């Protein structure tokens, strides 16, 4: 399975970055953004996105592995 890369900067994405993108932007997405590009695009801090990841994990969101 090829590794997914950020559609903006080309960084290799980890599974949390993919999951949070699906959860917050588009569940059916096939291209994703890294946290850095996500933060710039949506004018939020990287920390806010990481907090969201933790939040969704705690909620037991099925997009995230726990
Ligand atoms: Zn990026």
mmCIF file of C-alpha atoms and ligand atoms in Angstrom:
data_model
loop_
_atom_site.group_PDB
_atom_site.id
_atom_site.type_symbol
_atom_site.label_atom_id
_atom_site.label_comp_id
_atom_site.label_asym_id
_atom_site.label_seq_id
_atom_site.Cartn_x
_atom_site.Cartn_y
_atom_site.Cartn_z
ATOM 1 C CA UNK A 1 0.000 0.000 0.000
ATOM 2 C CA UNK A 2 1.546 3.336 -1.025
ATOM 3 C CA UNK A 3 1.974 5.937 1.658
ATOM 4 C CA UNK A 4 -0.351 8.909 1.497
ATOM 5 C CA UNK A 5 1.257 12.288 1.070
ATOM 6 C CA UNK A 6 0.055 15.782 1.843
ATOM 7 C CA UNK A 7 -1.557 17.208 -1.283
ATOM 8 C CA UNK A 8 0.028 20.607 -0.594
ATOM 9 C CA UNK A 9 3.599 19.962 0.534
ATOM 10 C CA UNK A 10 4.112 16.272 -0.163
ATOM 11 C CA UNK A 11 5.026 15.265 3.388
ATOM 12 C CA UNK A 12 4.286 11.675 4.326
ATOM 13 C CA UNK A 13 1.135 11.617 6.402
ATOM 14 C CA UNK A 14 0.557 9.613 9.530
ATOM 15 C CA UNK A 15 -2.766 7.917 10.151
ATOM 16 C CA UNK A 16 -3.935 10.584 12.587
ATOM 17 C CA UNK A 17 -3.441 13.305 10.000
ATOM 18 C CA UNK A 18 -5.508 11.355 7.503
ATOM 19 C CA UNK A 19 -8.200 10.584 10.056
ATOM 20 C CA UNK A 20 -8.573 14.157 11.294
ATOM 21 C CA UNK A 21 -8.808 15.413 7.723
ATOM 22 C CA UNK A 22 -11.570 12.921 6.983
ATOM 23 C CA UNK A 23 -13.347 13.756 10.217
ATOM 24 C CA UNK A 24 -13.195 17.533 9.834
ATOM 25 C CA UNK A 25 -13.219 18.091 6.082
ATOM 26 C CA UNK A 26 -14.566 15.209 4.063
ATOM 27 C CA UNK A 27 -15.149 11.647 5.102
ATOM 28 C CA UNK A 28 -14.840 10.483 1.505
ATOM 29 C CA UNK A 29 -11.591 12.330 0.810
ATOM 30 C CA UNK A 30 -8.879 10.533 -1.117
ATOM 31 C CA UNK A 31 -6.307 13.328 -0.800
ATOM 32 C CA UNK A 32 -5.285 14.754 2.535
ATOM 33 C CA UNK A 33 -3.239 17.490 4.164
ATOM 34 C CA UNK A 34 -0.606 17.337 6.856
ATOM 35 C CA UNK A 35 -1.274 19.183 10.100
ATOM 36 C CA UNK A 36 0.943 22.104 9.045
ATOM 37 C CA UNK A 37 -0.905 22.740 5.785
ATOM 38 C CA UNK A 38 -4.256 22.081 7.433
ATOM 39 C CA UNK A 39 -3.488 24.733 10.047
ATOM 40 C CA UNK A 40 -2.583 27.298 7.394
ATOM 41 C CA UNK A 41 -5.544 26.500 5.169
ATOM 42 C CA UNK A 42 -8.149 26.593 7.935
ATOM 43 C CA UNK A 43 -6.420 29.297 10.003
ATOM 44 C CA UNK A 44 -6.111 27.252 13.149
ATOM 45 C CA UNK A 45 -3.076 26.291 15.220
ATOM 46 C CA UNK A 46 -1.345 22.955 14.891
ATOM 47 C CA UNK A 47 -2.018 22.461 18.578
ATOM 48 C CA UNK A 48 -5.756 22.906 18.030
ATOM 49 C CA UNK A 49 -5.669 20.147 15.444
ATOM 50 C CA UNK A 50 -3.708 17.840 17.735
ATOM 51 C CA UNK A 51 -6.237 18.550 20.483
ATOM 52 C CA UNK A 52 -9.003 17.611 18.029
ATOM 53 C CA UNK A 53 -7.246 14.335 17.278
ATOM 54 C CA UNK A 54 -7.125 13.525 20.999
ATOM 55 C CA UNK A 55 -10.746 14.572 21.370
ATOM 56 C CA UNK A 56 -11.943 12.324 18.545
ATOM 57 C CA UNK A 57 -9.899 9.430 19.907
ATOM 58 C CA UNK A 58 -11.486 9.860 23.319
ATOM 59 C CA UNK A 59 -14.928 9.903 21.725
ATOM 60 C CA UNK A 60 -14.072 6.594 20.113
ATOM 61 C CA UNK A 61 -14.355 7.919 16.564
ATOM 62 C CA UNK A 62 -13.996 4.937 14.273
ATOM 63 C CA UNK A 63 -11.724 6.807 11.865
ATOM 64 C CA UNK A 64 -8.976 6.710 14.490
ATOM 65 C CA UNK A 65 -7.043 3.737 15.744
ATOM 66 C CA UNK A 66 -6.685 3.855 19.474
HETATM 67 ZN ZN1 LIG B 1 1.514 19.576 4.045
#
